[in-house]
Amino acid sequence: MDCESIQREIAATVRRTKEDCPFVPSITNSVTMELVANAQLAAGGSAAMVYLPDEGEGVAAAGESFYINLGTVMPFYAETLPRTVRALHEHRRRWVLDPVAIGIGSLRTELLRCFRAMPPAVVRGNASEIIALANLWGLDTGAAKGGVRGVDATDSVGAARPAAEALASFIDGAVAVSGEWDLVTDGTVTVRSEGGSPLFTKITGAGCSLGGVTAVYLAEASPFIAALTAVQAYNLAGTRAQREAKGPGSFRAAFLDALYRAKPGAIAENPFALI
Amino acid sequence: MDCESIQREIAATVRRTKEDCPFVPSITNSVTMELVANAQLAAGGSAAMVYLPDEGEGVAAAGESFYINLGTVMPFYAETLPRTVRALHEHRRRWVLDPVAIGIGSLRTELLRCFRAMPPAVVRGNASEIIALANLWGLDTGAAKGGVRGVDATDSVGAARPAAEALASFIDGAVAVSGEWDLVTDGTVTVRSEGGSPLFTKITGAGCSLGGVTAVYLAEASPFIAALTAVQAYNLAGTRAQREAKGPGSFRAAFLDALYRAKPGAIAENPFALI
Amino acid sequence: MDCESIQREIAATVRRTKEDCPFVPSITNSVTMELVANAQLAAGGSAAMVYLPDEGEGVAAAGESFYINLGTVMPFYAETLPRTVRALHEHRRRWVLDPVAIGIGSLRTELLRCFRAMPPAVVRGNASEIIALANLWGLDTGAAKGGVRGVDATDSVGAARPAAEALASFIDGAVAVSGEWDLVTDGTVTVRSEGGSPLFTKITGAGCSLGGVTAVYLAEASPFIAALTAVQAYNLAGTRAQREAKGPGSFRAAFLDALYRAKPGAIAENPFALI
């Protein structure tokens, strides 16, 4: 893969998504679920969030891809998530996992452990979450030992590269690491995407909604291209929103506007490089 | 009812609502509950959301009307919703039902079926949801067979007219159908309201919050006038917000501003016609 | 304490918070949790919301302070909240309580009653909630009998002064009463802070997010200074946002911008007086 062919695929993915409006359900974080849904709509998808086991199974089968974010685990997720992931597996639906706050609580850990046998097509997280998930699944991460503080990373994006590549190879999909720059890898090809805004860290749900938008693109592209398209769209829209914003409140609105308006070519041409 | 007398009633409803600030609790969708509450406040009401059975009963009795939205069903709704609806019935409180995502999951279906015996004063939904509810309740809908895809309609507003009228007659109340235009009916009189914005489909909760605002007006008006007042307010505020918006992020804020600022006369004069 | 030394402490608290970015988890209201998180980020903190008992215990120990808001009680809070409060007590973590909707439902009342033995460092609420909590805990409040209507106050801020002072003394901390003006007291020193905007009553979560920001400052200051710093920051940012806002939608965004941009000195110099 060279940069030009990647750019063509990104632009085609954005275009197809806006034409097809894929239905992409989620089981996700209640803090940020409104932003996830709004970002998915802005990118051209159709969103729905559910909680119950049979609803998870139903929308897993009905959706074109799926998003699972572990941000705020509720007691009934003990049944809902395994059943939903099993349904995704049976119906061969690809999904994105966002292992938010990995390490907090026993149910979260148990659920993440159980996903190993029926893994997602894409994992998206900050550097510490990616390292922690690779460690939890017993992958060789070059002995990195990630530190999560609540929902924040304490590791650099670069430090998570071995873990991200190991994880991508293991799931035979892609991994996106968010941070001061963004890394996307399929285990063999690894890309560095630039742009965005420091204000992304000042609004809750920037990462969660990136995961949700990745799931939307996953209905239309390979795991690697879906993950990279979402990262590129976020970096472009973040750069543009930053110019207009007076702070995090206006940034959030300007970001959704910019995501909605971003043209396929502009998303493809946001700066990135093979590393 | 002629258009002029309807307009007078709409204007009076908006005015009384701003004076009285009715307390209108909800059991509602967690994705969109913030927008529901903010729209209810913008219209002049007071909002509160609850989850527990005894809290549902308590606020059913304390509220002047009520809003129930089935968007994100949680396990305990199996107890909360029947008890709350029974309390609404006993205290003769009128309520609005939003049958979001009808057809997904067994509990959702069971709850919707159980509401038939103690029906709402207003049902609000998209065309497919209205057709599906009329079918679930065994009403004669001219043999329409609605199709819901997640939370989106696959039927046109016009195709839902027989179902809407049958439903309104059955509940002896009103039904509002949202879509490319809006239909409001009490089973005998049917109205077409124009305006709004295509950006309503690009923010999550436009329909849910319309249901919540309908419940606010229901504290001050008949089901038909309450439903039509809310639809007119949304179409006016949507039209105005569209002019200023650069995308869905700025549209959401501009819409709440416009809803808050809309004068009674302007809401009454938004274009509508008896059909 | 004179006003000048209070101002110096306020400014120092704001400054330290932005430097340290304290991790301040919450168990909070699902209607307003996104605004709580965004306001905590704007003030310089790091936020995380949880639901499960062992997660409550875990983040109670990991956090530097904590926020508990009873707005939307879920069934499992019966276990989560007592265990979390016990963990806060054992780890000597200070926390802010927001007794939203006190009086609705039996579990909410039982939880609030159980907090009496392991009390928060700060209580924040509207006048009616503060009076109701002081009454529930059997404190001498000058025989005030508060009336809560859903989530709104029916008492004036001034009427809640005896209850607020009694409550602050009992918990050996501070109490903040929100309303047409804001009262902050440690039981001995009582302050009146001015500013803000009437639009605070037109967005859901203004009070909840003030509680969340108080918890952030509580990681860096005494209960009294933390509560007053948050109130001053809100009154300043509300005043500034009011100037730009066209209604509640634009106010919400402008408020977060203003909170994020407010300088330590400006927060300290927002008008307040010892009363």
XYZ file of N, CA and C in Angstrom, chain A residues 38-263:
678
model
N -24.332 11.653 17.480
C -24.268 12.832 16.610
C -23.088 12.773 15.647
N -21.963 12.255 16.098
C -20.813 12.122 15.197
C -21.097 11.064 14.138
N -21.752 9.978 14.533
C -22.099 8.939 13.542
C -23.054 9.495 12.484
N -24.023 10.300 12.911
C -24.933 10.935 11.948
C -24.175 11.920 11.065
N -23.274 12.694 11.655
C -22.522 13.683 10.877
C -21.674 13.001 9.796
N -21.163 11.818 10.109
C -20.341 11.086 9.129
C -21.189 10.406 8.061
N -22.503 10.341 8.296
C -23.383 9.770 7.277
C -24.027 8.453 7.655
N -23.825 7.996 8.881
C -24.426 6.740 9.312
C -25.766 6.937 9.999
N -26.354 5.829 10.413
C -27.579 5.811 11.208
C -27.249 5.100 12.514
N -27.638 5.687 13.656
C -27.202 5.204 14.964
C -28.356 4.671 15.794
N -28.082 3.725 16.677
C -29.057 3.280 17.679
C -28.285 2.665 18.827
N -28.690 2.995 20.051
C -28.027 2.449 21.232
C -29.000 1.554 21.993
N -28.509 0.398 22.445
C -29.367 -0.515 23.209
C -28.638 -0.997 24.463
N -29.425 -1.591 25.379
C -28.902 -2.102 26.651
C -29.199 -3.588 26.889
N -30.330 -4.081 26.360
C -30.813 -5.405 26.754
C -30.192 -6.518 25.915
N -30.046 -7.714 26.501
C -29.421 -8.825 25.773
C -30.093 -9.135 24.443
N -31.402 -9.275 24.428
C -32.021 -9.666 23.146
C -32.021 -8.504 22.161
N -31.994 -7.282 22.663
C -31.888 -6.138 21.750
C -30.480 -6.049 21.161
N -29.478 -6.339 21.977
C -28.109 -6.393 21.468
C -27.994 -7.418 20.344
N -28.548 -8.602 20.584
C -28.520 -9.647 19.551
C -29.274 -9.206 18.297
N -30.427 -8.596 18.509
C -31.252 -8.190 17.365
C -30.571 -7.144 16.503
N -30.034 -6.118 17.131
C -29.405 -5.070 16.324
C -28.033 -5.501 15.809
N -27.406 -6.457 16.479
C -26.153 -7.006 15.938
C -26.411 -7.634 14.573
N -27.522 -8.360 14.475
C -27.865 -9.013 13.207
C -28.341 -7.986 12.173
N -29.066 -6.966 12.628
C -29.652 -5.988 11.707
C -28.649 -4.943 11.236
N -27.617 -4.695 12.038
C -26.664 -3.641 11.709
C -25.660 -4.074 10.668
N -25.020 -3.084 10.054
C -24.010 -3.421 9.053
C -22.623 -3.526 9.681
N -22.472 -2.911 10.837
C -21.288 -3.077 11.672
C -21.731 -2.622 13.056
N -20.820 -2.589 14.024
C -21.266 -2.384 15.410
C -20.170 -1.679 16.198
N -20.604 -0.979 17.266
C -19.642 -0.299 18.136
C -19.879 -0.696 19.587
N -18.838 -1.145 20.248
C -18.930 -1.458 21.680
C -17.895 -0.640 22.436
N -18.407 0.144 23.399
C -17.562 1.019 24.214
C -17.846 0.666 25.666
N -16.787 0.363 26.418
C -16.977 -0.130 27.783
C -16.969 0.968 28.838
N -17.103 2.220 28.427
C -16.956 3.344 29.354
C -17.724 3.217 30.657
N -19.033 2.990 30.568
C -19.820 2.904 31.803
C -20.555 1.568 31.839
N -19.895 0.587 32.415
C -20.462 -0.756 32.492
C -21.627 -0.767 33.483
N -22.763 -1.367 33.077
C -23.894 -1.559 33.973
C -24.022 -3.050 34.291
N -24.734 -3.395 35.375
C -24.750 -4.801 35.807
C -25.209 -5.756 34.712
N -26.222 -5.357 33.950
C -26.787 -6.280 32.958
C -25.881 -6.458 31.748
N -24.818 -5.686 31.627
C -23.854 -5.903 30.538
C -23.221 -7.286 30.652
N -23.213 -7.865 31.852
C -22.668 -9.214 32.044
C -23.356 -10.192 31.109
N -24.626 -9.964 30.821
C -25.330 -10.835 29.887
C -25.387 -10.221 28.483
N -25.626 -8.911 28.421
C -25.829 -8.272 27.120
C -24.596 -8.375 26.227
N -23.424 -8.081 26.775
C -22.251 -8.009 25.903
C -21.810 -9.357 25.362
N -21.702 -10.397 26.188
C -21.321 -11.695 25.591
C -22.333 -12.164 24.536
N -23.621 -11.990 24.812
C -24.622 -12.425 23.825
C -24.540 -11.605 22.541
N -24.295 -10.313 22.676
C -24.197 -9.460 21.490
C -22.960 -9.816 20.667
N -21.851 -10.026 21.346
C -20.619 -10.352 20.621
C -20.749 -11.706 19.934
N -21.440 -12.630 20.610
C -21.673 -13.921 19.971
C -22.534 -13.753 18.713
N -23.542 -12.915 18.795
C -24.403 -12.672 17.624
C -23.613 -11.990 16.505
N -22.751 -11.058 16.858
C -21.906 -10.416 15.842
C -21.043 -11.463 15.149
N -20.502 -12.361 15.954
C -19.639 -13.408 15.431
C -20.414 -14.324 14.482
N -21.590 -14.754 14.930
C -22.403 -15.677 14.118
C -22.865 -15.042 12.807
N -23.223 -13.765 12.874
C -23.710 -13.087 11.667
C -22.567 -12.455 10.868
N -21.340 -12.722 11.280
C -20.154 -12.191 10.606
C -20.219 -10.677 10.427
N -20.651 -10.002 11.500
C -20.630 -8.553 11.495
C -19.338 -8.088 12.159
N -18.670 -7.130 11.540
C -17.441 -6.601 12.116
C -17.772 -5.501 13.115
N -16.941 -5.355 14.126
C -17.230 -4.361 15.161
C -15.966 -3.696 15.679
N -16.179 -2.567 16.294
C -15.101 -1.771 16.870
C -15.205 -1.855 18.387
N -14.088 -2.106 19.037
C -14.041 -2.130 20.505
C -13.264 -0.918 21.016
N -13.849 -0.247 22.001
C -13.183 0.863 22.680
C -13.049 0.454 24.145
N -11.849 0.016 24.563
C -11.694 -0.526 25.919
C -11.478 0.569 26.969
N -12.402 1.534 26.986
C -12.275 2.676 27.905
C -12.153 2.193 29.348
N -11.255 2.827 30.074
C -11.121 2.601 31.516
C -10.782 1.155 31.846
N -10.114 0.468 30.922
C -9.655 -0.900 31.187
C -8.866 -0.928 32.492
N -9.176 -1.922 33.309
C -8.469 -2.037 34.582
C -9.325 -1.640 35.767
N -10.401 -0.896 35.523
C -11.315 -0.533 36.612
C -12.391 -1.609 36.705
N -12.503 -2.269 37.843
C -13.633 -3.161 38.087
C -13.431 -4.554 37.529
N -14.111 -5.515 38.135
C -13.921 -6.916 37.738
C -14.760 -7.281 36.516
N -15.977 -6.759 36.380
C -16.827 -7.140 35.242
C -16.222 -6.639 33.928
N -15.723 -5.391 33.970
C -15.079 -4.825 32.777
C -13.922 -5.731 32.314
N -13.111 -6.148 33.265
C -11.971 -7.003 32.946
C -12.430 -8.346 32.381
N -13.430 -8.916 33.023
C -13.964 -10.213 32.588
C -14.523 -10.108 31.165
N -15.260 -9.041 30.876
C -15.826 -8.856 29.541
C -14.720 -8.714 28.509
N -13.720 -7.884 28.814
C -12.625 -7.686 27.869
C -11.884 -8.995 27.622
N -11.744 -9.796 28.685
C -11.065 -11.086 28.536
C -11.877 -11.999 27.615
N -13.191 -11.964 27.782
C -14.056 -12.866 26.988
C -14.091 -12.462 25.510
N -13.832 -11.203 25.205
C -13.836 -10.772 23.796
C -12.660 -11.382 23.008
N -11.641 -11.869 23.711
C -10.443 -12.397 23.051
C -10.777 -13.515 22.073
N -11.775 -14.315 22.428
C -12.119 -15.472 21.594
C -12.969 -15.097 20.375
N -13.628 -13.935 20.431
C -14.455 -13.489 19.292
C -14.123 -12.019 19.058
N -12.913 -11.754 18.594
C -12.385 -10.388 18.675
C -13.013 -9.416 17.678
N -12.904 -8.127 17.995
C -13.356 -7.063 17.106
C -12.462 -6.962 15.877
N -12.967 -6.236 14.871
C -12.152 -5.970 13.677
C -11.236 -4.772 13.903
N -11.646 -3.889 14.790
C -10.835 -2.698 15.097
C -10.864 -2.473 16.608
N -9.713 -2.134 17.168
C -9.657 -1.635 18.544
C -9.188 -0.191 18.481
N -9.894 0.687 19.190
C -9.484 2.077 19.266
C -9.334 2.476 20.723
N -8.254 3.143 21.057
C -8.076 3.579 22.433
C -6.931 4.539 22.537
N -6.687 5.020 23.767
C -5.476 5.810 23.954
C -4.309 4.841 24.176
N -3.113 5.380 24.260
C -1.920 4.530 24.316
C -1.981 3.550 25.483
N -2.390 4.025 26.643
C -2.393 3.165 27.827
C -3.429 2.062 27.706
N -4.567 2.381 27.127
C -5.606 1.358 26.962
C -5.170 0.262 25.991
N -4.501 0.670 24.933
C -4.047 -0.313 23.938
C -2.991 -1.243 24.545
N -2.062 -0.662 25.277
C -1.041 -1.484 25.943
C -1.700 -2.429 26.952
N -2.661 -1.885 27.717
C -3.312 -2.712 28.744
C -4.097 -3.856 28.120
N -4.751 -3.604 26.993
C -5.530 -4.677 26.357
C -4.608 -5.755 25.787
N -3.532 -5.314 25.148
C -2.574 -6.296 24.617
C -2.004 -7.145 25.758
N -1.729 -6.525 26.879
C -1.229 -7.283 28.038
C -2.290 -8.240 28.570
N -3.524 -7.745 28.676
C -4.615 -8.589 29.195
C -4.791 -9.831 28.333
N -4.599 -9.665 27.032
C -4.765 -10.792 26.109
C -3.468 -11.598 25.933
N -2.455 -11.247 26.702
C -1.225 -12.035 26.709
C -0.406 -11.936 25.426
N -0.477 -10.796 24.759
C 0.281 -10.622 23.523
C 1.659 -10.050 23.836
N 2.575 -10.251 22.914
C 3.931 -9.748 23.117
C 3.968 -8.274 22.731
N 4.173 -7.410 23.705
C 4.091 -5.966 23.476
C 5.431 -5.293 23.720
N 6.507 -6.073 23.624
C 7.808 -5.472 23.906
C 7.897 -5.063 25.363
N 7.167 -5.807 26.232
C 7.233 -5.604 27.683
C 6.740 -4.247 28.156
N 5.999 -3.535 27.301
C 5.416 -2.271 27.779
C 4.398 -2.573 28.861
N 4.331 -1.725 29.839
C 3.381 -1.900 30.934
C 2.616 -0.592 31.055
N 1.425 -0.567 30.461
C 0.665 0.682 30.368
C 0.085 1.104 31.695
N -0.166 2.387 31.840
C -0.799 2.915 33.034
C -2.004 3.746 32.651
N -3.177 3.306 33.088
C -4.377 4.081 32.819
C -4.714 4.840 34.100
N -5.028 6.121 33.991
C -5.502 6.861 35.152
C -6.916 7.273 34.851
N -7.876 6.532 35.400
C -9.270 6.815 35.084
C -9.496 6.555 33.617
N -9.743 7.602 32.859
C -9.950 7.426 31.425
C -8.804 8.041 30.625
N -7.740 8.470 31.295
C -6.647 9.152 30.600
C -5.429 8.247 30.432
N -4.662 8.528 29.382
C -3.439 7.782 29.124
C -2.292 8.365 29.933
N -1.370 7.498 30.320
C -0.131 7.995 30.916
C 1.055 7.554 30.059
N 0.765 6.973 28.900
C 1.823 6.546 27.977
C 1.743 7.366 26.693
N 2.860 7.451 25.975
C 2.871 8.167 24.700
C 2.390 7.247 23.587
N 1.932 7.844 22.500
C 1.452 7.053 21.366
C 2.569 6.149 20.844
N 3.741 6.695 20.720
C 4.863 5.917 20.199
C 5.152 4.688 21.043
N 5.013 4.834 22.353
C 5.289 3.711 23.256
C 4.303 2.570 23.058
N 3.143 2.886 22.482
C 2.120 1.851 22.297
C 2.244 1.140 20.957
N 3.225 1.549 20.124
C 3.321 0.955 18.790
C 3.467 -0.571 18.797
N 4.382 -1.139 19.599
C 4.478 -2.609 19.578
C 3.172 -3.284 20.003
N 2.528 -2.742 21.032
C 1.261 -3.323 21.497
C 0.194 -3.214 20.415
N 0.137 -2.058 19.751
C -0.874 -1.848 18.711
C -0.660 -2.821 17.554
N 0.591 -3.005 17.165
C 0.869 -3.908 16.038
C 0.588 -5.362 16.410
N 0.943 -5.732 17.639
C 0.661 -7.101 18.091
C -0.843 -7.354 18.137
N -1.567 -6.378 18.638
C -3.024 -6.494 18.759
C -3.669 -6.579 17.380
N -3.229 -5.728 16.459
C -3.792 -5.735 15.106
C -3.542 -7.079 14.420
N -2.343 -7.622 14.606
C -2.040 -8.926 14.016
C -2.911 -10.009 14.639
N -3.039 -9.944 15.957
C -3.812 -10.975 16.653
C -5.267 -11.002 16.203
N -5.879 -9.819 16.062
C -7.299 -9.790 15.669
C -7.458 -9.833 14.155
N -6.334 -9.806 13.451
C -6.360 -9.784 11.986
C -7.227 -8.619 11.502
N -7.010 -7.465 12.162
C -7.797 -6.277 11.839
C -6.923 -5.045 11.935
N -7.405 -4.024 12.615
C -6.633 -2.795 12.743
C -6.757 -2.235 14.148
N -5.767 -1.427 14.519
C -5.772 -0.749 15.815
C -5.470 0.720 15.586
N -6.236 1.574 16.262
C -5.983 3.013 16.213
C -5.650 3.498 17.614
N -4.547 4.228 17.725
C -4.128 4.782 19.011
C -4.254 6.297 18.933
N -5.056 6.871 19.814
C -5.278 8.319 19.827
C -4.337 8.982 20.818
N -3.907 10.171 20.466
C -3.039 10.906 21.385
C -2.533 12.163 20.741
N -1.326 12.574 21.087
C -0.761 13.820 20.560
C -0.631 13.737 19.034
N -0.474 12.535 18.504
C -0.713 12.221 17.089
C -1.439 10.889 17.074
N -1.853 10.410 15.910
C -2.646 9.186 15.869
C -1.917 8.121 15.073
N -1.899 6.934 15.638
C -1.289 5.797 14.971
C -2.398 4.843 14.541
N -2.295 4.382 13.288
C -3.226 3.353 12.804
C -2.379 2.248 12.174
N -2.689 1.016 12.547
C -1.894 -0.103 12.034
C -2.766 -1.322 11.762
N -2.370 -2.096 10.780
C -3.013 -3.406 10.586
C -2.051 -4.515 10.999
N -0.995 -4.131 11.669
C -0.006 -5.094 12.134
C 1.215 -5.130 11.232
N 1.037 -4.713 9.992
C 2.139 -4.703 9.020
C 2.399 -3.266 8.565
N 1.361 -2.635 8.080
C 1.465 -1.233 7.662
C 1.059 -0.361 8.847
N 1.894 0.630 9.160
C 1.589 1.522 10.270
C 1.692 2.957 9.779
N 0.701 3.751 10.166
C 0.563 5.106 9.648
C 0.494 6.089 10.796
N 1.045 7.273 10.570
C 0.961 8.368 11.531
C 0.119 9.468 10.908
N -0.974 9.820 11.560
C -1.859 10.874 11.069
C -1.735 12.087 11.978
N -1.712 13.279 11.340
C -1.477 14.519 12.095
C -2.721 15.408 12.057
N -2.729 16.383 12.938
C -3.807 17.363 12.930
C -4.569 17.330 14.240
N -5.866 17.591 14.166
C -6.672 17.597 15.378
C -6.511 18.877 16.149
N -6.732 18.799 17.430
C -6.740 20.001 18.260
C -6.527 19.612 19.706
N -5.797 20.459 20.467
C -5.686 20.167 21.908
C -7.044 20.228 22.604
N -8.029 20.896 21.991
C -9.355 20.967 22.611
C -10.068 19.613 22.606
N -9.610 18.660 21.788
C -10.188 17.306 21.871
C -10.083 16.751 23.296
N -9.036 17.125 24.013
C -8.890 16.611 25.383
C -9.749 17.380 26.373
N -10.382 18.440 25.919
C -11.216 19.257 26.809
C -12.709 19.040 26.572
N -13.063 18.100 25.685
C -14.471 17.707 25.574
C -14.570 16.210 25.827
N -15.549 15.830 26.603
C -15.700 14.406 26.881
C -16.269 13.720 25.648
N -15.728 12.550 25.333
C -16.293 11.763 24.244
C -15.608 11.923 22.909
N -14.539 12.688 22.829
C -13.838 12.803 21.545
C -13.371 11.418 21.095
N -12.761 10.683 22.002
C -12.294 9.346 21.665
C -13.438 8.373 21.409
N -14.445 8.384 22.273
C -15.596 7.482 22.107
C -16.257 7.707 20.750
N -16.451 8.963 20.400
C -17.164 9.228 19.149
C -16.289 8.879 17.951
N -14.967 8.980 18.102
C -14.072 8.504 17.040
C -14.267 6.997 16.845
N -14.401 6.278 17.939
C -14.687 4.845 17.840
C -16.008 4.579 17.119
N -17.026 5.370 17.455
C -18.337 5.203 16.813
C -18.291 5.492 15.323
N -17.530 6.503 14.943
C -17.411 6.855 13.522
C -16.579 5.791 12.792
N -15.588 5.239 13.477
C -14.827 4.128 12.888
C -15.767 2.972 12.549
N -16.703 2.693 13.453
C -17.671 1.617 13.196
C -18.539 1.930 11.983
N -18.886 3.205 11.802
C -19.672 3.590 10.618
C -18.875 3.307 9.346
N -17.635 3.727 9.308
C -16.812 3.487 8.110
C -16.533 1.998 7.920
N -16.533 1.235 9.020
C -16.272 -0.202 8.943
C -17.373 -0.928 8.159
N -18.534 -0.295 8.037
C -19.591 -0.885 7.198
C -19.233 -0.808 5.721
N -18.238 0.015 5.394
C -17.947 0.314 3.986
C -16.510 0.039 3.576
N -15.661 -0.373 4.518
C -14.231 -0.491 4.185
C -13.569 -1.551 5.047
N -12.327 -1.865 4.709
C -11.535 -2.791 5.520
C -11.258 -2.165 6.888
N -10.929 -2.988 7.888
C -10.623 -2.430 9.212
C -9.566 -1.316 9.166
N -8.504 -1.545 8.434
C -7.426 -0.548 8.391
C -7.913 0.754 7.752
N -8.585 0.659 6.617
C -9.057 1.875 5.948
C -10.154 2.559 6.778
N -11.028 1.775 7.398
C -12.084 2.365 8.237
C -11.463 3.148 9.393
N -10.494 2.522 10.064
C -9.870 3.191 11.214
C -9.130 4.447 10.774
N -8.427 4.341 9.648
C -7.648 5.497 9.189
C -8.572 6.608 8.668
N -9.647 6.237 7.998
C -10.584 7.243 7.500
C -11.163 8.048 8.667
N -11.558 7.350 9.729
C -12.129 8.034 10.888
C -11.094 8.964 11.525
N -9.871 8.469 11.676
C -8.807 9.289 12.283
C -8.525 10.517 11.418
N -8.471 10.315 10.120
C -8.220 11.441 9.205
C -9.372 12.466 9.266
N -10.600 11.964 9.296
C -11.755 12.862 9.375
C -11.708 13.672 10.666
N -11.340 13.009 11.779
C -11.261 13.714 13.059
C -10.130 14.735 13.058
N -8.991 14.359 12.500
C -7.875 15.309 12.502
C -8.174 16.521 11.629
N -8.827 16.289 10.490
C -9.205 17.416 9.641
C -10.253 18.294 10.323
N -11.322 17.675 10.799
C -12.409 18.449 11.408
C -11.931 19.153 12.684
N -11.051 18.497 13.427
C -10.501 19.123 14.626
C -9.665 20.352 14.301
N -8.843 20.234 13.264
C -8.024 21.376 12.831
C -8.910 22.546 12.435
N -9.961 22.250 11.680
C -10.852 23.316 11.220
C -11.648 23.917 12.375
N -12.144 23.083 13.266
C -12.946 23.588 14.395
C -12.092 24.438 15.324
N -10.848 24.047 15.486
C -9.924 24.790 16.351
C -9.813 26.254 15.913
N -9.834 26.475 14.613
C -9.693 27.836 14.091
C -10.828 28.755 14.522
N -12.032 28.174 14.665
C -13.215 28.976 14.981
C -13.534 29.029 16.461
N -13.031 28.050 17.220
C -13.511 27.868 18.588
C -12.923 28.893 19.542
N -13.737 29.291 20.512
C -13.275 30.163 21.597
C -13.034 29.365 22.871
N -13.308 28.082 22.818
C -13.159 27.223 23.987
C -13.852 25.914 23.678
N -13.943 25.012 24.676
C -14.470 23.671 24.400
C -15.940 23.641 24.004
N -16.741 24.589 24.489
C -18.167 24.599 24.147
C -18.382 24.869 22.671
N -17.757 25.930 22.172
C -17.919 26.241 20.752
C -17.138 25.244 19.891
N -16.062 24.681 20.431
C -15.303 23.674 19.678
C -16.159 22.453 19.366
N -16.908 21.987 20.362
C -17.737 20.790 20.179
C -18.725 20.984 19.027
N -19.381 22.127 18.996
C -20.345 22.391 17.916
C -19.621 22.551 16.575
N -18.524 23.311 16.578
C -17.788 23.549 15.329
C -17.195 22.248 14.794
N -16.807 21.358 15.701
C -16.262 20.072 15.269
C -17.319 19.250 14.535
N -18.530 19.164 15.097
C -19.597 18.401 14.427
C -19.943 19.025 13.078
N -19.962 20.359 13.027
C -20.178 21.030 11.736
C -19.108 20.624 10.727
N -17.852 20.671 11.155
C -16.731 20.393 10.250
C -16.729 18.929 9.823
N -17.069 18.032 10.736
C -17.130 16.607 10.395
C -18.206 16.377 9.340
N -19.338 17.039 9.529
C -20.461 16.904 8.595
C -20.124 17.448 7.213
N -19.351 18.523 7.172
C -19.062 19.202 5.914
C -17.816 18.683 5.189
N -17.005 17.921 5.897
C -15.721 17.512 5.312
C -15.926 16.705 4.037
N -15.262 17.106 2.994
C -15.374 16.423 1.694
C -14.439 15.216 1.647
